[in-house]
Amino acid sequence: MEVETLQDAEETKNGGNDFEENGSLDPVVYQLVRVEGDGTLVPPTEDEVLQIEQFLDDKVDLPSIDDVGNVEDFFTNDCMLLKEPDFEEGYSELETNGEIHTQQFDADLEVDRLKPSDDSLDIPSKCTVVHDHKPDTEQGDNNIVHQDNASTETPKSTVLNDSCSAEKEKTDACSRSVNNSSTGPSVSGVTSSVPDFSILRGEVCLDNLTIRELQEAFRATFGRETTVKDKLWLKRRITMGLTNSCDVQSSGCVVKDYKIVCKDAKYELPTIGGIPKAEVEATSLVRYQVLGPGNERDTPSCSYYRSEDQQRSSNRLKGVSTDNDESEGTLQDEQGAAKRLRKPTKRYIEELSDTETLDSTGKLSSPGKRVAHGEVLLRQRVTPLQEVDSLSITYPTRKDTFGGFSVHVPYASRMRRGRPRRNFISFLDDDPPVECPEVQMAVETMLGKDGEHVNHKNAEKKGGHIETAEKKGGHIETADNKEIHSIEPEDICRTDAKTKTKRGLKRKHHRAWTLSEVLKLVDGVAQFGPGKWSEIRRLSFASYSYRTSVDLKDKWRNLLRASQTQLSPENDGVCPRKSNPSIIPIPPAILLRVKELAELQPQAGNLAAAIKFSGQSSKAAQGRGSSGFP
DNA sequence: CTTAGGG
DNA sequence: CCCTAAG
């Protein structure tokens, strides 16, 4: 996937090739193409073209080798900057494959890409020898450096190259050595030998050529040698060179007297559409990669022979192939950079985080939100189970929410059990121990043990009146049951409230009086008489720990008022609460009982009450007066 | 702590 | 419900 500027003319010049001399070359034609990993050529993108054109404009007179070098640098650098990770990887893979696997390259490439970079490490295998000897000298980049050094002593580099004048010697040496080690006719450096163009003479089917032969053909075509062993690549290159076109086939090409004859009409030039997904992706990110004029560089190998900077770049290019340490990092960085444009992160991250937060909130977490959530859940659900949930879930926030209910408390207690928290505790209340028992009881009740409930019933049974009362209203029972459930949690809350009361920080969770409670209260009053709140509480409200004697008293007071207000003046029918369905009006029966009790008991109280009530409601006062006053 | 009462 | 005051 690199964009190359094919300059046959340049090639020729550099190579001192016959072509130039023969004048058989067409006018210099630059074709910008991207060489895909598999060696296929793809038309450049607009950007690529533009950039290249710009470059060309700037350097109209490229031809000199030096310039070429510069050009290479230029391109190389640019490539580096613009290069995309995937591409690099592919690139390196290419090299590897090019050397080791030939025909399979295409297939392997795809696979290899997916692999981490183990393979890539192998790439420099030959050079690696040296590399190993000089571990971590300069990190990843140095691979190449070492290789250079090594190349002189250890003839193992794979690549060869060419137009890097500065490195030429080394390169040559390297190539030579490589070639020597390899089987076929060794090809000396560009400078040393003359290409055998005979190979291109007559009719030759590139497909039938061996790698060596292809290399020769390459040399004949471009005037320089190549160590690339990828048949496909070689064929493409050769074909390209001969046809001065990037539109070549990968196979089925026959060279006939220096001209390419494609027999395989089927071949389709890979287009972007046909490019593997990964490649396309990479392509989109890569501005361009160019090889200097005269693509003399064998794609795969060029990176090994460059100045340090170049090498550096090349390393990056190859990324994977060199050192894991830096390469990897670099690679990642580049990837990041490459994708940053797209990934952009901030927003992305934020979104993610938000999502996570939401999720977490929903699932686990933040107390504050949790609480609210818990409330909702509680409302939706009913009974003990929910209680439990809330317990486990809710935690830190000690919110005093009316709607929230018991949720908070349970959880709190739960938390303590699990792990006591200083802060939390301090916030909640002074002595957890006290709470715990209650909580546990509540929990138990909620869980279905109903220990309290039983107690409660027992208590009720104690009072004959109570039983009667329950029997009176069938609905009462129901109410009672409801109470129990709802109560438990609240009970806990209450505890908290108490504790808090001391501080004045928190308020006892508001707990509406249930019908059953009222009944019990009334019964209790009837039984023990008004003012015996503590007793009533002990006996009748044993199970309702959250109801204090004060509560009872208050409630009774309210009941009295209610009874007076509602019962006496029925005519008015002004039942303030009546409008609100949620509030269950106290059954007249109860009110009656209350009234009776009030009348029966202490007159003194009545008196005072009468006086006060008069201020509030004339009717109440009247009722009061009538009954209370002698 | 319990009651009583005011808020 | 809370708070306070008086027993």
PDB file of C-alpha atoms in Angstrom, chain A residues 255-398:
ATOM      1  CA  VAL A 255       7.411 -10.930 -21.745  1.00  0.00           C
ATOM      2  CA  LYS A 256       7.982 -10.743 -25.367  1.00  0.00           C
ATOM      3  CA  ASP A 257      10.968  -8.880 -26.487  1.00  0.00           C
ATOM      4  CA  TYR A 258      10.870  -6.460 -23.698  1.00  0.00           C
ATOM      5  CA  LYS A 259       7.212  -6.049 -23.976  1.00  0.00           C
ATOM      6  CA  ILE A 260       4.581  -7.457 -21.865  1.00  0.00           C
ATOM      7  CA  VAL A 261       1.848  -9.478 -23.248  1.00  0.00           C
ATOM      8  CA  CYS A 262      -0.861 -10.300 -20.949  1.00  0.00           C
ATOM      9  CA  LYS A 263      -2.534 -13.464 -21.722  1.00  0.00           C
ATOM     10  CA  ASP A 264      -4.770 -13.494 -18.846  1.00  0.00           C
ATOM     11  CA  ALA A 265      -7.520 -11.143 -19.627  1.00  0.00           C
ATOM     12  CA  LYS A 266      -9.324 -12.056 -16.569  1.00  0.00           C
ATOM     13  CA  TYR A 267      -7.071 -10.201 -14.392  1.00  0.00           C
ATOM     14  CA  GLU A 268      -8.591  -7.311 -12.763  1.00  0.00           C
ATOM     15  CA  LEU A 269      -6.647  -4.580 -11.345  1.00  0.00           C
ATOM     16  CA  PRO A 270      -7.474  -4.417  -7.756  1.00  0.00           C
ATOM     17  CA  THR A 271      -9.489  -1.446  -7.010  1.00  0.00           C
ATOM     18  CA  ILE A 272     -10.352   0.110  -3.822  1.00  0.00           C
ATOM     19  CA  GLY A 273     -13.540  -1.706  -3.953  1.00  0.00           C
ATOM     20  CA  GLY A 274     -11.688  -4.900  -4.220  1.00  0.00           C
ATOM     21  CA  ILE A 275      -9.121  -4.143  -1.666  1.00  0.00           C
ATOM     22  CA  PRO A 276      -9.281  -5.974   1.517  1.00  0.00           C
ATOM     23  CA  LYS A 277     -11.044  -4.107   4.129  1.00  0.00           C
ATOM     24  CA  ALA A 278      -8.032  -3.586   6.241  1.00  0.00           C
ATOM     25  CA  GLU A 279      -6.157  -2.184   3.377  1.00  0.00           C
ATOM     26  CA  VAL A 280      -8.848   0.189   2.502  1.00  0.00           C
ATOM     27  CA  GLU A 281      -8.946   1.383   5.971  1.00  0.00           C
ATOM     28  CA  ALA A 282      -5.289   1.903   6.084  1.00  0.00           C
ATOM     29  CA  THR A 283      -5.364   3.595   2.798  1.00  0.00           C
ATOM     30  CA  SER A 284      -7.837   6.077   3.908  1.00  0.00           C
ATOM     31  CA  LEU A 285      -5.605   7.072   6.690  1.00  0.00           C
ATOM     32  CA  VAL A 286      -2.435   7.164   4.802  1.00  0.00           C
ATOM     33  CA  ARG A 287      -1.814  10.190   2.784  1.00  0.00           C
ATOM     34  CA  TYR A 288       0.647   8.485   0.700  1.00  0.00           C
ATOM     35  CA  GLN A 289       3.735   6.636   0.739  1.00  0.00           C
ATOM     36  CA  VAL A 290       6.141   7.155  -1.922  1.00  0.00           C
ATOM     37  CA  LEU A 291       9.283   5.644  -2.975  1.00  0.00           C
ATOM     38  CA  GLY A 292      11.749   7.748  -4.581  1.00  0.00           C
ATOM     39  CA  PRO A 293      11.860   8.154  -8.216  1.00  0.00           C
ATOM     40  CA  GLY A 294      12.578   5.073  -9.914  1.00  0.00           C
ATOM     41  CA  ASN A 295      11.024   2.827  -7.398  1.00  0.00           C
ATOM     42  CA  GLU A 296      14.342   1.348  -7.309  1.00  0.00           C
ATOM     43  CA  ARG A 297      13.770   0.365  -3.887  1.00  0.00           C
ATOM     44  CA  ASP A 298      12.332  -2.941  -3.513  1.00  0.00           C
ATOM     45  CA  THR A 299       9.476  -2.226  -1.468  1.00  0.00           C
ATOM     46  CA  PRO A 300      10.268  -4.644   1.178  1.00  0.00           C
ATOM     47  CA  SER A 301      13.856  -4.040   1.626  1.00  0.00           C
ATOM     48  CA  CYS A 302      14.376  -0.411   1.322  1.00  0.00           C
ATOM     49  CA  SER A 303      13.795   0.293   4.890  1.00  0.00           C
ATOM     50  CA  TYR A 304      16.812  -1.534   5.992  1.00  0.00           C
ATOM     51  CA  TYR A 305      19.185   0.728   4.338  1.00  0.00           C
ATOM     52  CA  ARG A 306      18.827   4.236   5.241  1.00  0.00           C
ATOM     53  CA  SER A 307      20.322   6.869   7.306  1.00  0.00           C
ATOM     54  CA  GLU A 308      19.375   6.704  10.880  1.00  0.00           C
ATOM     55  CA  ASP A 309      16.539   8.986  10.439  1.00  0.00           C
ATOM     56  CA  GLN A 310      15.355   7.025   7.616  1.00  0.00           C
ATOM     57  CA  GLN A 311      15.812   3.906   9.447  1.00  0.00           C
ATOM     58  CA  ARG A 312      13.925   5.279  12.241  1.00  0.00           C
ATOM     59  CA  SER A 313      11.168   6.014   9.978  1.00  0.00           C
ATOM     60  CA  SER A 314      11.404   2.746   8.335  1.00  0.00           C
ATOM     61  CA  ASN A 315      11.319   1.076  11.598  1.00  0.00           C
ATOM     62  CA  ARG A 316       8.227   2.779  12.361  1.00  0.00           C
ATOM     63  CA  LEU A 317       7.053   1.793   9.074  1.00  0.00           C
ATOM     64  CA  LYS A 318       7.670  -1.698   9.821  1.00  0.00           C
ATOM     65  CA  GLY A 319       6.765  -1.180  13.332  1.00  0.00           C
ATOM     66  CA  VAL A 320       6.236  -4.644  14.310  1.00  0.00           C
ATOM     67  CA  SER A 321       9.165  -5.998  12.586  1.00  0.00           C
ATOM     68  CA  THR A 322      11.794  -4.432  14.667  1.00  0.00           C
ATOM     69  CA  ASP A 323      11.755  -4.091  18.289  1.00  0.00           C
ATOM     70  CA  ASN A 324       8.807  -4.742  20.356  1.00  0.00           C
ATOM     71  CA  ASP A 325       9.648  -2.221  22.899  1.00  0.00           C
ATOM     72  CA  GLU A 326       9.814   0.850  20.994  1.00  0.00           C
ATOM     73  CA  SER A 327       8.220  -0.332  17.917  1.00  0.00           C
ATOM     74  CA  GLU A 328       5.274  -1.353  19.750  1.00  0.00           C
ATOM     75  CA  GLY A 329       5.007   1.864  21.547  1.00  0.00           C
ATOM     76  CA  THR A 330       5.567   3.765  18.433  1.00  0.00           C
ATOM     77  CA  LEU A 331       3.177   1.708  16.641  1.00  0.00           C
ATOM     78  CA  GLN A 332       0.598   2.306  19.177  1.00  0.00           C
ATOM     79  CA  ASP A 333       1.281   5.927  19.199  1.00  0.00           C
ATOM     80  CA  GLU A 334       0.936   6.085  15.566  1.00  0.00           C
ATOM     81  CA  GLN A 335      -2.131   4.096  15.641  1.00  0.00           C
ATOM     82  CA  GLY A 336      -3.433   6.390  18.180  1.00  0.00           C
ATOM     83  CA  ALA A 337      -2.487   9.345  16.094  1.00  0.00           C
ATOM     84  CA  ALA A 338      -3.911   7.848  13.043  1.00  0.00           C
ATOM     85  CA  LYS A 339      -7.090   7.013  14.694  1.00  0.00           C
ATOM     86  CA  ARG A 340      -7.190   9.968  16.896  1.00  0.00           C
ATOM     87  CA  LEU A 341      -8.664  11.932  14.195  1.00  0.00           C
ATOM     88  CA  ARG A 342     -11.455   9.543  14.168  1.00  0.00           C
ATOM     89  CA  LYS A 343     -11.483   8.195  17.621  1.00  0.00           C
ATOM     90  CA  PRO A 344     -11.432  11.387  19.200  1.00  0.00           C
ATOM     91  CA  THR A 345     -11.704  10.270  22.231  1.00  0.00           C
ATOM     92  CA  LYS A 346     -12.689  12.927  24.475  1.00  0.00           C
ATOM     93  CA  ARG A 347     -16.136  12.849  23.347  1.00  0.00           C
ATOM     94  CA  TYR A 348     -15.948   9.213  22.728  1.00  0.00           C
ATOM     95  CA  ILE A 349     -14.578   8.578  26.104  1.00  0.00           C
ATOM     96  CA  GLU A 350     -17.016  10.813  27.711  1.00  0.00           C
ATOM     97  CA  GLU A 351     -19.782   9.065  26.042  1.00  0.00           C
ATOM     98  CA  LEU A 352     -18.400   5.809  27.108  1.00  0.00           C
ATOM     99  CA  SER A 353     -17.903   6.937  30.591  1.00  0.00           C
ATOM    100  CA  ASP A 354     -21.358   8.287  30.655  1.00  0.00           C
ATOM    101  CA  THR A 355     -22.701   5.093  29.450  1.00  0.00           C
ATOM    102  CA  GLU A 356     -20.702   3.249  31.953  1.00  0.00           C
ATOM    103  CA  THR A 357     -21.808   5.509  34.613  1.00  0.00           C
ATOM    104  CA  LEU A 358     -25.314   4.942  33.678  1.00  0.00           C
ATOM    105  CA  ASP A 359     -24.812   1.306  33.599  1.00  0.00           C
ATOM    106  CA  SER A 360     -23.017   1.214  36.805  1.00  0.00           C
ATOM    107  CA  THR A 361     -25.506   3.443  38.363  1.00  0.00           C
ATOM    108  CA  GLY A 362     -28.201   1.277  37.206  1.00  0.00           C
ATOM    109  CA  LYS A 363     -26.448  -1.819  38.253  1.00  0.00           C
ATOM    110  CA  LEU A 364     -24.349  -1.083  41.172  1.00  0.00           C
ATOM    111  CA  SER A 365     -23.431   2.013  42.196  1.00  0.00           C
ATOM    112  CA  SER A 366     -23.274   5.442  43.244  1.00  0.00           C
ATOM    113  CA  PRO A 367     -25.059   5.784  46.411  1.00  0.00           C
ATOM    114  CA  GLY A 368     -26.817   8.955  45.770  1.00  0.00           C
ATOM    115  CA  LYS A 369     -28.213   7.923  42.510  1.00  0.00           C
ATOM    116  CA  ARG A 370     -28.603   4.542  43.844  1.00  0.00           C
ATOM    117  CA  VAL A 371     -30.903   5.687  46.473  1.00  0.00           C
ATOM    118  CA  ALA A 372     -33.150   7.391  44.095  1.00  0.00           C
ATOM    119  CA  HIS A 373     -33.110   4.419  41.940  1.00  0.00           C
ATOM    120  CA  GLY A 374     -33.797   2.256  44.846  1.00  0.00           C
ATOM    121  CA  GLU A 375     -36.813   4.242  45.626  1.00  0.00           C
ATOM    122  CA  VAL A 376     -38.195   3.713  42.265  1.00  0.00           C
ATOM    123  CA  LEU A 377     -37.546   0.084  42.432  1.00  0.00           C
ATOM    124  CA  LEU A 378     -39.126  -0.176  45.763  1.00  0.00           C
ATOM    125  CA  ARG A 379     -42.185   1.505  44.660  1.00  0.00           C
ATOM    126  CA  GLN A 380     -42.488  -0.704  41.741  1.00  0.00           C
ATOM    127  CA  ARG A 381     -41.939  -3.812  43.643  1.00  0.00           C
ATOM    128  CA  VAL A 382     -43.465  -4.696  46.874  1.00  0.00           C
ATOM    129  CA  THR A 383     -42.642  -6.530  49.971  1.00  0.00           C
ATOM    130  CA  PRO A 384     -39.685  -7.951  51.635  1.00  0.00           C
ATOM    131  CA  LEU A 385     -37.780  -8.812  48.622  1.00  0.00           C
ATOM    132  CA  GLN A 386     -37.535  -5.307  47.558  1.00  0.00           C
ATOM    133  CA  GLU A 387     -36.503  -4.466  50.985  1.00  0.00           C
ATOM    134  CA  VAL A 388     -33.653  -6.780  50.791  1.00  0.00           C
ATOM    135  CA  ASP A 389     -32.618  -5.400  47.513  1.00  0.00           C
ATOM    136  CA  SER A 390     -32.685  -1.962  48.748  1.00  0.00           C
ATOM    137  CA  LEU A 391     -30.706  -3.007  51.682  1.00  0.00           C
ATOM    138  CA  SER A 392     -27.952  -4.483  49.728  1.00  0.00           C
ATOM    139  CA  ILE A 393     -28.014  -1.771  47.228  1.00  0.00           C
ATOM    140  CA  THR A 394     -28.518   1.374  49.090  1.00  0.00           C
ATOM    141  CA  TYR A 395     -25.822   2.639  51.097  1.00  0.00           C
ATOM    142  CA  PRO A 396     -24.053   5.761  51.807  1.00  0.00           C
ATOM    143  CA  THR A 397     -26.509   8.400  51.367  1.00  0.00           C
ATOM    144  CA  ARG A 398     -28.476   8.884  54.379  1.00  0.00           C
TER     145      ARG A 398
END
